[in-house]
Amino acid sequence: MGQKVSPKTIRLQITHTWPGKWYARKKKYTELLVRDIKLRNRIQEMLPDSGLSKIEIERSAKKLLVTLHSSKPGIIIGKQGDQIEALKKKLHVEFDEQVDIQIKEIKKPDLDAKIMADSMAGQIERRIAYRRAAKQCVQKAIDAGAIGVKCLVSGRLNGVEIARREYFKQGNIPLHTFRADIDFAKSTARTTYGAIGIKMWIYKGNIYKLDQVM
C-alpha cells in the first residue's frame, strides 16, 4: 500500500489538507479544477527561481485567494512590492478573475521535499553528478532535523543507453503509518540526453492532533 499511492493523498486530514479549498456543483467542478491546474502551472512558469513549494487556492463568490509557500519570498515580492503587483495584474488579465496573493515563508527549506527535489534537479541540469547531488540533499535534510529521507532518481543516468533507477536512503520512513508526517514531491531535470525523474520523501515525525495538520 505504501508504495502504490501518494503519501500525501492517503494522509489527507491526518497530516495534510487539500491545496484547493472551494466547493462547486457537478457542472462547475470540472471547469474550476482545470482552471486551478492552469493557474498553478502558470505561476510556476512565471516564478521559476523563487523556491516555490506549494500553491494553495481558495475561492469565494468574488475573489480568488492564492497562497504561495516559498523559501525566497523576497524574489516574489520584489522591490517595494512591484513584482507581486505585476503578477496580480498578469493573472487577472489571463484568467479574468480578481486575484489576491498571500506569501508564506518556509522557515526550513531543507525539510521541504519539493524544494529539495527542485534543488537536486537544478544540480543535475548543471552537470553535477547525480549521486553527489542526491547524497548532499539527503544529508542536508537529515542535518535540518528529518528522521528519515529517501530519494529516487530514474532515467538515463550519466547519459547511458539503458535507463535505470537508483535509491538513496537514510533513516526511517514508515510509509504504512498514517500519522507519520511524510512530505513527498516530484521534480524533473531536463538534460541534453533526456529527462531525469526525481522523487523525494522526507519524514519529520508523527502527528497526533488535528490542530497540527499543515
GROMACS .gro file of C-alpha atoms in nm:
model
  214
    1MET     CA    1   0.000   0.000   0.000
    2GLY     CA    2   0.270   0.247   0.096
    3GLN     CA    3   0.442   0.213  -0.242
    4LYS     CA    4   0.129   0.237  -0.460
    5VAL     CA    5  -0.035   0.566  -0.360
    6SER     CA    6   0.077   0.923  -0.300
    7PRO     CA    7   0.197   0.964   0.062
    8LYS     CA    8   0.015   1.298   0.076
    9THR     CA    9  -0.318   1.188  -0.074
   10ILE     CA   10  -0.359   0.891   0.159
   11ARG     CA   11  -0.295   1.116   0.461
   12LEU     CA   12  -0.549   1.391   0.382
   13GLN     CA   13  -0.698   1.533   0.704
   14ILE     CA   14  -0.444   1.331   0.904
   15THR     CA   15  -0.116   1.509   0.831
   16HIS     CA   16  -0.211   1.717   0.523
   17THR     CA   17  -0.503   1.922   0.393
   18TRP     CA   18  -0.625   1.995   0.040
   19PRO     CA   19  -0.428   2.256  -0.160
   20GLY     CA   20  -0.753   2.377  -0.317
   21LYS     CA   21  -1.029   2.491  -0.079
   22TRP     CA   22  -1.359   2.559  -0.254
   23TYR     CA   23  -1.692   2.397  -0.330
   24ALA     CA   24  -1.871   2.362  -0.664
   25ARG     CA   25  -2.156   2.158  -0.807
   26LYS     CA   26  -2.101   1.895  -1.076
   27LYS     CA   27  -2.124   2.121  -1.381
   28LYS     CA   28  -1.891   2.386  -1.235
   29TYR     CA   29  -1.647   2.150  -1.063
   30THR     CA   30  -1.462   2.034  -1.377
   31GLU     CA   31  -1.420   2.389  -1.505
   32LEU     CA   32  -1.279   2.518  -1.175
   33LEU     CA   33  -1.047   2.218  -1.138
   34VAL     CA   34  -0.898   2.278  -1.484
   35ARG     CA   35  -0.860   2.649  -1.404
   36ASP     CA   36  -0.675   2.563  -1.082
   37ILE     CA   37  -0.431   2.337  -1.270
   38LYS     CA   38  -0.368   2.602  -1.536
   39LEU     CA   39  -0.324   2.871  -1.269
   40ARG     CA   40  -0.067   2.665  -1.076
   41ASN     CA   41   0.127   2.584  -1.392
   42ARG     CA   42   0.126   2.949  -1.499
   43ILE     CA   43   0.251   3.072  -1.161
   44GLN     CA   44   0.533   2.817  -1.166
   45GLU     CA   45   0.629   2.933  -1.517
   46MET     CA   46   0.632   3.298  -1.408
   47LEU     CA   47   0.829   3.230  -1.087
   48PRO     CA   48   1.086   2.963  -1.184
   49ASP     CA   49   1.361   3.050  -0.932
   50SER     CA   50   1.153   3.167  -0.636
   51GLY     CA   51   1.174   2.848  -0.425
   52LEU     CA   52   0.803   2.767  -0.463
   53SER     CA   53   0.692   2.462  -0.266
   54LYS     CA   54   0.313   2.473  -0.254
   55ILE     CA   55   0.036   2.682  -0.412
   56GLU     CA   56  -0.292   2.692  -0.219
   57ILE     CA   57  -0.610   2.825  -0.383
   58GLU     CA   58  -0.921   2.944  -0.201
   59ARG     CA   59  -1.227   3.057  -0.396
   60SER     CA   60  -1.515   3.276  -0.277
   61ALA     CA   61  -1.801   3.431  -0.472
   62LYS     CA   62  -1.599   3.728  -0.598
   63LYS     CA   63  -1.234   3.666  -0.509
   64LEU     CA   64  -0.958   3.418  -0.566
   65LEU     CA   65  -0.701   3.393  -0.287
   66VAL     CA   66  -0.369   3.233  -0.385
   67THR     CA   67  -0.122   3.147  -0.108
   68LEU     CA   68   0.236   3.091  -0.220
   69HIS     CA   69   0.464   2.893   0.012
   70SER     CA   70   0.818   2.996  -0.080
   71SER     CA   71   1.170   2.982   0.063
   72LYS     CA   72   1.257   3.307  -0.122
   73PRO     CA   73   0.965   3.546  -0.065
   74GLY     CA   74   1.180   3.849  -0.146
   75ILE     CA   75   1.210   3.741  -0.511
   76ILE     CA   76   0.830   3.718  -0.544
   77ILE     CA   77   0.762   4.050  -0.372
   78GLY     CA   78   1.035   4.247  -0.549
   79LYS     CA   79   1.148   4.600  -0.467
   80GLN     CA   80   0.868   4.787  -0.288
   81GLY     CA   81   0.623   4.513  -0.395
   82ASP     CA   82   0.638   4.585  -0.768
   83GLN     CA   83   0.687   4.219  -0.869
   84ILE     CA   84   0.386   4.090  -0.680
   85GLU     CA   85   0.165   4.368  -0.818
   86ALA     CA   86   0.275   4.284  -1.172
   87LEU     CA   87   0.198   3.916  -1.104
   88LYS     CA   88  -0.154   4.005  -0.984
   89LYS     CA   89  -0.223   4.209  -1.297
   90LYS     CA   90  -0.100   3.936  -1.533
   91LEU     CA   91  -0.310   3.669  -1.362
   92HIS     CA   92  -0.614   3.900  -1.364
   93VAL     CA   93  -0.577   3.955  -1.740
   94GLU     CA   94  -0.514   3.589  -1.825
   95PHE     CA   95  -0.779   3.430  -1.601
   96ASP     CA   96  -1.032   3.714  -1.582
   97GLU     CA   97  -1.061   3.687  -1.202
   98GLN     CA   98  -0.981   3.916  -0.911
   99VAL     CA   99  -0.667   3.754  -0.767
  100ASP     CA  100  -0.525   3.824  -0.421
  101ILE     CA  101  -0.181   3.683  -0.345
  102GLN     CA  102  -0.056   3.591   0.000
  103ILE     CA  103   0.301   3.477   0.063
  104LYS     CA  104   0.417   3.246   0.342
  105GLU     CA  105   0.786   3.196   0.404
  106ILE     CA  106   0.920   2.845   0.452
  107LYS     CA  107   1.145   2.866   0.757
  108LYS     CA  108   1.328   2.537   0.697
  109PRO     CA  109   1.361   2.477   0.320
  110ASP     CA  110   1.588   2.176   0.378
  111LEU     CA  111   1.286   1.993   0.526
  112ASP     CA  112   1.064   2.064   0.226
  113ALA     CA  113   1.052   1.779  -0.028
  114LYS     CA  114   0.957   1.998  -0.326
  115ILE     CA  115   1.237   2.249  -0.268
  116MET     CA  116   1.494   1.973  -0.220
  117ALA     CA  117   1.378   1.785  -0.531
  118ASP     CA  118   1.393   2.104  -0.741
  119SER     CA  119   1.736   2.184  -0.598
  120MET     CA  120   1.861   1.840  -0.695
  121ALA     CA  121   1.711   1.875  -1.045
  122GLY     CA  122   1.894   2.206  -1.087
  123GLN     CA  123   2.225   2.048  -0.985
  124ILE     CA  124   2.181   1.762  -1.234
  125GLU     CA  125   2.100   2.013  -1.510
  126ARG     CA  126   2.425   2.193  -1.426
  127ARG     CA  127   2.609   1.864  -1.492
  128ILE     CA  128   2.679   1.781  -1.127
  129ALA     CA  129   2.698   1.403  -1.071
  130TYR     CA  130   2.355   1.271  -0.968
  131ARG     CA  131   2.500   1.056  -0.686
  132ARG     CA  132   2.673   1.357  -0.533
  133ALA     CA  133   2.362   1.573  -0.568
  134ALA     CA  134   2.137   1.307  -0.414
  135LYS     CA  135   2.367   1.238  -0.119
  136GLN     CA  136   2.403   1.612  -0.050
  137CYS     CA  137   2.025   1.663  -0.047
  138VAL     CA  138   1.968   1.362   0.179
  139GLN     CA  139   2.237   1.476   0.422
  140LYS     CA  140   2.104   1.836   0.428
  141ALA     CA  141   1.757   1.715   0.522
  142ILE     CA  142   1.895   1.490   0.798
  143ASP     CA  143   2.106   1.776   0.934
  144ALA     CA  144   1.796   2.001   0.934
  145GLY     CA  145   1.611   1.758   1.161
  146ALA     CA  146   1.449   1.497   0.937
  147ILE     CA  147   1.412   1.149   1.088
  148GLY     CA  148   1.432   0.977   0.751
  149VAL     CA  149   1.490   1.071   0.387
  150LYS     CA  150   1.455   0.871   0.067
  151CYS     CA  151   1.538   0.983  -0.287
  152LEU     CA  152   1.467   0.804  -0.614
  153VAL     CA  153   1.645   0.904  -0.934
  154SER     CA  154   1.539   0.744  -1.264
  155GLY     CA  155   1.618   0.788  -1.632
  156ARG     CA  156   1.931   0.781  -1.848
  157LEU     CA  157   2.165   0.836  -1.554
  158ASN     CA  158   2.507   0.965  -1.667
  159GLY     CA  159   2.379   0.950  -2.025
  160VAL     CA  160   2.387   0.571  -2.055
  161GLU     CA  161   2.181   0.397  -2.325
  162ILE     CA  162   1.958   0.195  -2.090
  163ALA     CA  163   1.751   0.388  -1.836
  164ARG     CA  164   1.762   0.271  -1.476
  165ARG     CA  165   1.670   0.386  -1.127
  166GLU     CA  166   1.866   0.430  -0.805
  167TYR     CA  167   1.753   0.484  -0.446
  168PHE     CA  168   1.936   0.688  -0.184
  169LYS     CA  169   1.807   0.643   0.171
  170GLN     CA  170   1.899   0.743   0.524
  171GLY     CA  171   1.697   0.695   0.840
  172ASN     CA  172   1.346   0.554   0.878
  173ILE     CA  173   1.041   0.627   0.657
  174PRO     CA  174   0.722   0.448   0.780
  175LEU     CA  175   0.504   0.472   0.466
  176HIS     CA  176   0.236   0.247   0.621
  177THR     CA  177   0.187   0.468   0.930
  178PHE     CA  178  -0.094   0.716   0.864
  179ARG     CA  179   0.005   0.959   1.141
  180ALA     CA  180   0.360   0.983   1.002
  181ASP     CA  181   0.427   1.333   0.868
  182ILE     CA  182   0.585   1.244   0.532
  183ASP     CA  183   0.645   1.517   0.277
  184PHE     CA  184   0.660   1.390  -0.082
  185ALA     CA  185   0.739   1.566  -0.410
  186LYS     CA  186   0.843   1.503  -0.769
  187SER     CA  187   1.070   1.702  -0.998
  188THR     CA  188   1.229   1.663  -1.341
  189ALA     CA  189   1.580   1.750  -1.457
  190ARG     CA  190   1.589   1.837  -1.829
  191THR     CA  191   1.931   1.727  -1.956
  192THR     CA  192   2.082   1.703  -2.306
  193TYR     CA  193   2.043   1.324  -2.301
  194GLY     CA  194   1.683   1.318  -2.173
  195ALA     CA  195   1.465   1.379  -1.869
  196ILE     CA  196   1.576   1.257  -1.525
  197GLY     CA  197   1.289   1.195  -1.284
  198ILE     CA  198   1.333   1.269  -0.914
  199LYS     CA  199   1.113   1.164  -0.621
  200MET     CA  200   1.177   1.280  -0.266
  201TRP     CA  201   1.033   1.154   0.065
  202ILE     CA  202   1.110   1.337   0.392
  203TYR     CA  203   0.983   1.200   0.725
  204LYS     CA  204   0.958   1.461   1.001
  205GLY     CA  205   0.788   1.269   1.283
  206ASN     CA  206   0.436   1.171   1.386
  207ILE     CA  207   0.128   1.396   1.419
  208TYR     CA  208  -0.127   1.303   1.686
  209LYS     CA  209  -0.359   1.608   1.696
  210LEU     CA  210  -0.573   1.752   1.417
  211ASP     CA  211  -0.466   2.108   1.504
  212GLN     CA  212  -0.114   2.015   1.395
  213VAL     CA  213  -0.228   1.940   1.039
  214MET     CA  214  -0.043   2.154   0.785
   0.00000   0.00000   0.00000
